[in-house]
Short mmCIF file of C-alpha atoms and ligand atoms in Angstrom, two decimals:
data_model
loop_
_atom_site.label_atom_id
_atom_site.label_comp_id
_atom_site.label_asym_id
_atom_site.label_seq_id
_atom_site.Cartn_x
_atom_site.Cartn_y
_atom_site.Cartn_z
CA MET O 1 94.46 59.13 -229.37
CA THR O 2 93.31 63.45 -230.73
CA MET O 3 92.74 64.36 -227.54
CA PRO O 4 93.79 64.33 -223.50
CA LEU O 5 90.91 62.07 -222.54
CA GLY O 6 90.60 64.12 -219.56
CA ASP O 7 88.97 66.80 -222.46
CA ILE O 8 86.69 64.34 -224.14
CA PHE O 9 83.57 65.33 -222.18
CA ARG O 10 84.38 69.17 -222.46
CA LEU O 11 82.16 71.50 -225.02
CA ASP O 12 83.89 74.68 -224.98
CA ASP O 13 83.37 76.88 -227.84
CA ARG O 14 80.16 74.47 -228.67
CA VAL O 15 76.30 75.94 -228.15
CA ALA O 16 73.32 73.93 -226.91
CA LEU O 17 69.28 74.21 -227.26
CA ILE O 18 67.56 72.80 -224.68
CA ALA O 19 63.52 73.01 -225.34
CA GLY O 20 62.12 72.87 -222.20
CA GLY O 21 65.30 74.07 -220.02
CA SER O 22 63.54 76.03 -217.63
CA GLY O 23 62.00 72.74 -216.42
CA GLY O 24 62.65 70.54 -213.32
CA ILE O 25 64.66 68.20 -216.11
CA GLY O 26 65.78 70.39 -218.70
CA SER O 27 67.27 73.37 -216.33
CA ALA O 28 69.21 71.12 -214.85
CA MET O 29 71.17 69.61 -217.83
CA ALA O 30 71.53 73.31 -218.44
CA GLU O 31 73.64 74.13 -215.77
CA ILE O 32 75.11 70.98 -216.90
CA LEU O 33 76.16 71.55 -219.82
CA GLY O 34 76.88 75.35 -218.93
CA ALA O 35 79.39 73.87 -216.62
CA ALA O 36 81.22 71.63 -219.09
CA GLY O 37 81.73 74.30 -221.21
CA ALA O 38 78.90 74.96 -223.90
CA SER O 39 76.64 78.04 -224.44
CA VAL O 40 73.54 77.23 -223.40
CA SER O 41 70.26 78.68 -225.40
CA ILE O 42 67.03 78.13 -222.95
CA ALA O 43 64.00 77.44 -224.67
CA GLY O 44 60.35 77.95 -223.11
CA ARG O 45 56.70 79.44 -223.24
CA ASN O 46 57.07 80.90 -219.99
CA ALA O 47 60.12 84.75 -220.24
CA ASP O 48 60.36 84.88 -216.77
CA ARG O 49 61.39 81.25 -215.60
CA ALA O 50 63.39 80.14 -219.16
CA GLU O 51 65.56 83.81 -217.81
CA ALA O 52 65.90 82.89 -214.11
CA VAL O 53 67.81 79.47 -215.58
CA ALA O 54 69.70 81.56 -217.75
CA ALA O 55 70.94 83.81 -215.47
CA ARG O 56 72.31 80.57 -212.96
CA VAL O 57 73.52 79.34 -215.83
CA ARG O 58 75.38 83.01 -216.60
CA GLU O 59 76.22 83.00 -212.73
CA ALA O 60 78.35 80.02 -213.05
CA GLY O 61 80.85 81.46 -215.75
CA ALA O 62 78.84 80.25 -219.07
CA GLU O 63 77.42 81.83 -221.52
CA SER O 64 73.37 81.40 -221.75
CA LEU O 65 70.61 83.18 -223.20
CA ALA O 66 66.51 82.59 -222.86
CA VAL O 67 64.05 82.15 -225.55
CA VAL O 68 60.39 82.52 -225.50
CA ALA O 69 59.17 80.22 -228.24
CA ASP O 70 56.93 77.45 -228.02
CA VAL O 71 57.91 74.65 -229.83
CA ASN O 72 54.70 72.94 -230.75
CA ASN O 73 54.74 75.78 -233.44
CA PRO O 74 57.06 75.58 -236.29
CA ILE O 75 57.59 78.93 -237.05
CA GLU O 76 58.73 79.74 -233.07
CA CYS O 77 61.09 76.76 -233.70
CA GLU O 78 62.90 78.37 -236.49
CA ARG O 79 62.50 81.61 -234.32
CA MET O 80 63.95 79.71 -231.35
CA VAL O 81 66.66 78.25 -233.50
CA ALA O 82 67.16 82.12 -235.59
CA GLU O 83 67.48 83.21 -232.07
CA THR O 84 70.68 81.18 -230.32
CA LEU O 85 72.34 80.91 -233.91
CA ASN O 86 71.88 85.62 -233.89
CA ARG O 87 73.52 85.48 -230.10
CA PHE O 88 75.74 82.11 -230.67
CA GLY O 89 76.99 81.82 -234.20
CA ARG O 90 76.23 77.95 -234.53
CA LEU O 91 74.36 75.20 -232.79
CA ASP O 92 75.66 71.69 -232.04
CA ILE O 93 73.41 70.37 -229.76
CA ILE O 94 69.09 70.19 -229.07
CA LEU O 95 68.68 68.66 -226.46
CA ASN O 96 64.24 68.16 -226.17
CA ALA O 97 63.53 68.51 -222.32
CA VAL O 98 59.66 69.57 -223.36
CA GLY O 99 57.13 66.91 -221.96
CA GLY O 100 55.86 64.97 -219.32
CA GLY O 101 52.30 65.35 -217.95
CA ALA O 102 51.56 61.23 -217.82
CA GLY O 103 49.96 61.48 -214.12
CA THR O 104 47.68 64.15 -215.41
CA ALA O 105 46.01 61.86 -217.85
CA LEU O 106 44.80 58.67 -216.64
CA TYR O 107 42.45 56.97 -218.37
CA PRO O 108 41.64 52.73 -219.24
CA ALA O 109 42.55 52.44 -223.25
CA GLU O 110 39.26 51.32 -224.08
CA GLN O 111 37.74 55.50 -223.23
CA TYR O 112 41.11 57.49 -223.99
CA PRO O 113 39.51 60.72 -224.99
CA GLU O 114 41.04 62.30 -227.93
CA SER O 115 41.59 66.27 -226.98
CA GLU O 116 43.52 64.20 -223.62
CA TRP O 117 45.58 61.52 -226.15
CA ASP O 118 45.99 65.03 -228.36
CA ARG O 119 47.66 66.85 -225.74
CA ILE O 120 49.97 64.02 -224.17
CA VAL O 121 51.09 63.40 -227.83
CA ASP O 122 51.54 66.85 -228.19
CA LEU O 123 53.53 67.89 -225.33
CA ASN O 124 55.67 65.02 -225.56
CA LEU O 125 56.68 63.75 -229.52
CA ARG O 126 55.47 66.59 -231.20
CA SER O 127 57.38 69.04 -229.41
CA THR O 128 60.57 66.59 -230.00
CA VAL O 129 59.91 66.52 -233.82
CA GLN O 130 59.28 70.23 -234.52
CA ALA O 131 62.11 71.32 -232.38
CA THR O 132 64.25 68.39 -233.40
CA GLN O 133 63.45 69.52 -237.25
CA ALA O 134 64.19 72.98 -236.70
CA ALA O 135 67.59 72.75 -235.02
CA VAL O 136 69.48 69.88 -237.12
CA LYS O 137 68.12 72.05 -240.20
CA ALA O 138 70.71 74.38 -239.11
CA MET O 139 73.13 71.89 -237.95
CA ILE O 140 73.24 70.56 -241.50
CA ALA O 141 73.90 74.35 -243.21
CA GLY O 142 76.79 74.97 -240.63
CA LYS O 143 78.63 71.28 -241.49
CA ARG O 144 79.59 70.81 -237.81
CA GLY O 145 77.90 67.69 -237.51
CA GLY O 146 75.69 67.85 -234.14
CA ARG O 147 73.92 66.00 -231.23
CA VAL O 148 70.18 65.50 -230.72
CA LEU O 149 69.80 63.54 -227.37
CA ASN O 150 66.24 63.02 -226.35
CA ILE O 151 64.52 62.48 -223.04
CA SER O 152 62.03 59.49 -223.47
CA SER O 153 61.06 57.36 -220.57
CA VAL O 154 61.03 53.81 -218.99
CA ARG O 155 57.46 54.15 -220.29
CA GLY O 156 58.70 53.89 -223.63
CA GLN O 157 59.55 50.23 -223.18
CA LEU O 158 57.35 49.12 -220.55
CA ALA O 159 53.51 48.67 -220.42
CA ILE O 160 51.86 49.99 -217.17
CA ASN O 161 48.63 48.99 -215.73
CA SER O 162 47.52 52.27 -214.70
CA GLY O 163 45.98 54.26 -217.93
CA TYR O 164 49.41 55.73 -219.73
CA SER O 165 48.26 55.38 -223.38
CA ALA O 166 49.45 58.53 -224.62
CA TYR O 167 52.30 58.96 -222.46
CA VAL O 168 53.89 55.16 -223.87
CA ALA O 169 52.74 55.68 -227.26
CA ALA O 170 54.91 59.49 -227.65
CA LYS O 171 57.31 58.08 -225.59
CA GLY O 172 57.88 55.31 -227.37
CA ALA O 173 57.48 56.73 -231.08
CA ILE O 174 60.33 58.78 -229.66
CA ASN O 175 62.28 55.64 -229.35
CA ALA O 176 61.41 54.73 -232.94
CA LEU O 177 62.54 58.33 -233.84
CA THR O 178 66.26 58.09 -232.19
CA ARG O 179 66.22 54.96 -234.63
CA GLN O 180 65.06 56.70 -237.29
CA TRP O 181 67.22 60.18 -237.49
CA ALA O 182 70.31 58.59 -236.52
CA THR O 183 70.37 56.28 -239.22
CA GLU O 184 69.41 59.36 -241.55
CA TRP O 185 71.14 62.11 -240.22
CA ALA O 186 74.56 59.86 -239.92
CA LYS O 187 75.41 61.44 -243.34
CA TYR O 188 75.56 64.66 -241.55
CA ARG O 189 77.86 63.89 -238.73
CA ILE O 190 75.04 64.55 -236.29
CA THR O 191 74.44 61.77 -233.21
CA VAL O 192 70.86 60.79 -232.27
CA ASN O 193 70.45 59.26 -228.92
CA ALA O 194 67.54 59.57 -226.18
CA ILE O 195 68.01 59.27 -222.16
CA ALA O 196 65.05 56.85 -220.69
CA PRO O 197 64.35 57.75 -216.97
CA THR O 198 62.39 56.58 -214.96
CA PHE O 199 60.88 58.99 -211.71
CA VAL O 200 63.69 61.34 -211.73
CA ASP O 201 62.87 64.09 -208.32
CA THR O 202 61.64 66.81 -209.95
CA PRO O 203 58.30 69.55 -209.32
CA GLN O 204 56.14 67.34 -211.74
CA VAL O 205 56.15 64.49 -210.36
CA ALA O 206 56.62 66.15 -206.73
CA SER O 207 53.29 64.90 -205.62
CA LEU O 208 53.48 61.81 -206.41
CA LEU O 209 56.55 61.61 -204.64
CA ALA O 210 55.50 62.86 -201.25
CA ASP O 211 52.62 60.08 -201.45
CA PRO O 212 54.23 57.56 -199.07
CA ASP O 213 52.33 54.64 -200.68
CA PHE O 214 53.25 55.33 -203.87
CA LYS O 215 57.33 55.68 -203.05
CA ALA O 216 57.57 52.51 -201.07
CA LYS O 217 55.62 50.85 -204.39
CA LEU O 218 57.94 52.62 -207.02
CA LEU O 219 60.84 51.46 -204.65
CA SER O 220 60.29 48.24 -204.42
CA ARG O 221 60.51 47.89 -208.08
CA ILE O 222 63.90 49.87 -208.31
CA PRO O 223 67.26 47.50 -207.22
CA LEU O 224 68.73 50.87 -206.31
CA ASN O 225 66.70 51.48 -203.89
CA ARG O 226 65.85 55.27 -204.50
CA VAL O 227 64.40 57.55 -206.32
CA GLY O 228 66.52 59.08 -209.45
CA GLU O 229 68.02 63.00 -208.89
CA THR O 230 68.72 64.95 -212.04
CA GLN O 231 72.76 64.39 -211.27
CA ASP O 232 71.87 60.93 -211.80
CA LEU O 233 71.36 62.11 -215.56
CA ALA O 234 74.88 64.06 -215.52
CA GLY O 235 76.98 61.34 -216.55
CA ALA O 236 74.99 60.11 -219.89
CA VAL O 237 73.88 63.63 -221.23
CA LEU O 238 77.41 64.83 -221.18
CA LEU O 239 78.84 61.26 -222.89
CA PHE O 240 75.36 62.08 -225.40
CA CYS O 241 76.71 65.84 -225.88
CA SER O 242 80.07 65.26 -226.06
CA ASP O 243 82.88 64.14 -228.87
CA ALA O 244 82.88 60.74 -225.85
CA SER O 245 80.02 59.74 -228.50
CA SER O 246 80.81 59.91 -231.64
CA TYR O 247 80.12 56.50 -232.61
CA ILE O 248 77.09 56.05 -230.91
CA THR O 249 74.13 56.81 -231.90
CA GLY O 250 70.63 55.51 -232.37
CA GLN O 251 70.32 54.27 -228.72
CA ILE O 252 67.97 54.57 -226.18
CA LEU O 253 70.24 54.76 -222.18
CA ASN O 254 67.56 53.31 -219.40
CA ILE O 255 68.76 55.57 -216.07
CA ASP O 256 66.13 54.09 -214.13
CA GLY O 257 67.89 52.15 -210.96
CA GLY O 258 67.92 48.71 -212.33
CA LEU O 259 64.16 48.84 -213.04
CA THR O 260 63.85 47.85 -216.37
CA ALA O 261 66.56 45.23 -215.80
CA THR O 262 63.63 43.68 -213.43
CA GLN O 263 61.39 43.31 -215.93
N1 NAP P 301 60.24 64.02 -214.07
C1 NAP P 301 60.42 63.33 -214.64
O1 NAP P 301 60.34 62.04 -212.99
C2 NAP P 301 60.49 62.41 -215.71
C3 NAP P 301 60.51 61.02 -215.82
C4 NAP P 301 60.94 60.46 -216.95
C5 NAP P 301 60.70 61.50 -218.02
N2 NAP P 301 60.53 63.07 -218.31
C6 NAP P 301 60.98 63.08 -219.13
O2 NAP P 301 61.54 64.01 -218.85
C7 NAP P 301 61.12 65.63 -219.56
C8 NAP P 301 61.70 67.00 -219.27
O3 NAP P 301 60.59 66.41 -217.49
P1 NAP P 301 60.38 67.75 -216.56
O4 NAP P 301 59.59 66.90 -214.77
O5 NAP P 301 61.51 68.33 -216.58
O6 NAP P 301 59.02 68.80 -216.72
P2 NAP P 301 58.58 69.70 -216.41
O7 NAP P 301 59.76 70.12 -215.26
O8 NAP P 301 57.35 70.44 -216.85
O9 NAP P 301 59.81 70.48 -217.83
C9 NAP P 301 58.91 70.99 -218.86
C10 NAP P 301 59.65 72.05 -219.79
O10 NAP P 301 58.93 72.34 -220.75
C11 NAP P 301 58.22 73.61 -220.94
N3 NAP P 301 57.53 73.50 -222.29
C12 NAP P 301 56.51 72.56 -221.67
N4 NAP P 301 55.37 72.95 -223.03
C13 NAP P 301 56.39 73.94 -223.68
C14 NAP P 301 55.72 74.10 -225.67
N5 NAP P 301 54.99 73.57 -225.83
N6 NAP P 301 57.42 74.86 -225.65
C15 NAP P 301 57.94 75.12 -224.98
N7 NAP P 301 57.93 74.92 -224.03
C16 NAP P 301 57.31 74.24 -223.08
C17 NAP P 301 58.53 74.06 -219.73
O11 NAP P 301 58.43 75.56 -219.50
P3 NAP P 301 56.90 76.46 -219.66
O12 NAP P 301 56.00 75.86 -219.32
O13 NAP P 301 57.69 77.58 -219.43
O14 NAP P 301 56.70 76.48 -221.58
C18 NAP P 301 59.11 73.37 -218.87
O15 NAP P 301 60.20 74.12 -219.28
C19 NAP P 301 60.41 65.08 -220.43
O16 NAP P 301 59.58 64.68 -221.57
C20 NAP P 301 59.41 64.02 -219.17
O17 NAP P 301 58.37 62.97 -220.35
C21 NAP P 301 60.34 62.99 -216.68
#
């Protein structure tokens, strides 16, 4: 062993950029990475929301910067990375937490509207691709290796009979790119993994979870019989962002209370 086991999940001196760090999952991950010792850049389009999360991370004792950027714009992605490098001097981790919207775009597969397809695929896939490209260029230049962590969904591998075509296509592509990027970037010691949750109790899905029928149906499919909390993602996020996963790449880890085990 080259380091004490207790330190294997620590991120002291590491710099993380969270695209979508102001969101339900991204903000929780920002606090977790900060608590593990990382400095954290929080990126989103709304300045106040990003700054509120950065302030919480700072109050808890870590360095944090809010960056206003639209990750569907490649020039803004480059600026988002440049602002992070200017502030912290390096970039070690990109966590892609922009996405979602599945429940706002439910259409029969044979009639899926093109504009809605583009909206959902841009929100989930294009955002991940463009933020990652900008971040990985900086990691390659930094020559210290790196970590890419994508947020997929159980819908990246499971179909559902309720109009999710664009979302499953985008998350399935994220799973495929996780493997492809892992293969291409291994030579730079950059690992690429994804977590794939089912519903996590966050504002984006609050109205669905408030519907007792929907929730009862959901719970009947989850062996652990509860909805996930953002805290349930913490262990996997620390694993994939730290030295603990130095030999793990190209993997998609379902975090779903056993849902996919039953399919
Ligand atoms: N919540 C769940 O139950 C669940 C389950 C499985 C998978 N997931 C996945 O987890 C990820 C995060 O979900 P969430 O529930 O945390 O969503 P969320 O609360 O809506 O957060 C998304 C964040 O992304 C930012 N964002 C959106 N478009 C952006 C853009 N073009 N450029 C920069 N930032 C942008 C938003 O901030 P601004 O609006 O300020 O830009 C927001 O902070 C998604 O990929 C989702 O599919 C979620």
